[in-house]
Amino acid sequence: MARTTVLHQWHGSAGARMTGFAGWDMPVSYGRGAIEEHRLVRRSAGLFDTSHMAQYTVSGDRALEYLERLVTARLAGLAEWSSTYALLCRDDGGVLDDLFLYRLPDSWLVVANAANRERDASWFREHLPSSGVEFADVSDETSMFAFQGPKTLSVMDRLTDAAASRIGRFAAAELPLAGASVLVGRTGYTGEDGVELFLPNETALAVWELLLAEAERAGVEAGPIGLAARDSLRFEPGFPLYGHELSTEISPVEARLTWACDLEKEFIGRDALARQRERGVERRLATVRMKERSVPREGFAVQSDGKPVGHVASGMYCPTVDASCANVFVPAALAKVGTDVDIEIRGRPRAAVVVKRPLYTPAYRR
Amino acid sequence: MTFDEKVRYQDTHEWARKDGDLVVVGISDYAQDSLGDVVYVELPDVGATKKKGDPFGVVESVKAASDVYMPISGEIVEINSALEDEPSTVNDAPFASGWLIRVRPSDSSELDALMSASEYEEYTKGLDD
């Protein structure tokens, strides 16, 4: 039996097409279709139910040193009410998950992928010191939304006495919404400005409806967004998706995520990553653009001069780029911009070229 | 959902419509709706001869690639090349400008074996859970 979020019934009444995802029954798209949803987020505002994602809280006197040893990003300099992206690595540098960590005054909120919820929780528990750290999986009682797009902050401001836009990029604040206190992070995974909201299940539906209603009152075009557009929206700005660009068999060096790893600090997997970085890796992530519209999909073979050289990690039609593109793992020598490769689609090699990453510059870098 | 009454349907969701000596072929509204946003349509070479039931192309949506099958045997005399730049026409007008191929049928009576709009509508109801 698939798990459902608090909004399951709402999605159904809104005409969502549902799909199984990491054991959850989630909306893949609504009536307007995935491509139009993608465009809506790029030009205005879209609301995502991301309540399937896992949330843990970590607290106690030794929480900082405990987390510092487990994740790849440096946490020590992180101010309260701010956040960072980080990876959770094994000793060999293989990636168990990618995470967002929010530093709150008395605790840390760790956001993880739904598919990895149990494995991450076990890993965190196994590494707990005998005292000084409390770890809790709060996923069941927590709902999570992303409200993304260039016009979302103006809607949030109307509801929060302009407090929302005072939250800096990657910062967070506790704000009252629909009578509840909601943790609002100026974060997201679409390449647009926007917020992510963490709230108790009991208030989730009221806040969801409030956001859409307030957008309408403000004359801001907005709507719900499903998983299909979530995927293309994260793909264009070059954000990895666990199970595709990241896995226990892929290292952050191969996936070009060393920027998320502070090799100057001690953490599990650090030595393996430092060695890889020093010696170089055989294969690397590259983004290719198809010369025709045929869609390269996960698992398809990459060829060079007729020989297999790699595989597609993620591939799709990218609405903003208006081309079919793919992330591929290929030998480092072929990962250079301008290199011609072929993707085998239905038995035939189709021309593609390695292009500059990212395909779309995320708002925080503009 | 539209079930155009001027065309006949195959169980794999293609439609066929007599057009003078030729037969126009496309996919049904039901099919385009199930596929979702179409992003690429791969069509055969003009001049190719195919039998009823043979795959003649691929319709790729955001979600997946789906083969499309000949609802009638014959020679492909024209393909809808406008779909190259505007594949979403298959979603917007599946029975009109979103047509896929034009066929010179080798046996027009094959059309009679296809389903009427009402038969096809019944058939699709059985497919929904």
PDB file of C-alpha atoms in Angstrom, chain A residues 155 158 207-219:
ATOM      1  CA  VAL A 155       2.935  36.336  -2.351  1.00  0.00           C
ATOM      2  CA  ARG A 158       1.588  39.611   1.660  1.00  0.00           C
ATOM      3  CA  VAL A 207      -1.397  26.620   4.439  1.00  0.00           C
ATOM      4  CA  TRP A 208      -1.398  24.967   0.993  1.00  0.00           C
ATOM      5  CA  GLU A 209      -4.799  26.468   0.180  1.00  0.00           C
ATOM      6  CA  LEU A 210      -3.829  29.817   1.678  1.00  0.00           C
ATOM      7  CA  LEU A 211      -0.765  30.100  -0.582  1.00  0.00           C
ATOM      8  CA  LEU A 212      -2.768  29.395  -3.735  1.00  0.00           C
ATOM      9  CA  ALA A 213      -5.619  31.680  -2.686  1.00  0.00           C
ATOM     10  CA  GLU A 214      -3.270  34.525  -1.790  1.00  0.00           C
ATOM     11  CA  ALA A 215      -1.501  34.197  -5.155  1.00  0.00           C
ATOM     12  CA  GLU A 216      -4.868  34.558  -6.832  1.00  0.00           C
ATOM     13  CA  ARG A 217      -5.764  37.609  -4.716  1.00  0.00           C
ATOM     14  CA  ALA A 218      -2.394  39.135  -5.634  1.00  0.00           C
ATOM     15  CA  GLY A 219      -2.992  38.471  -9.321  1.00  0.00           C
TER      16      GLY A 219
END
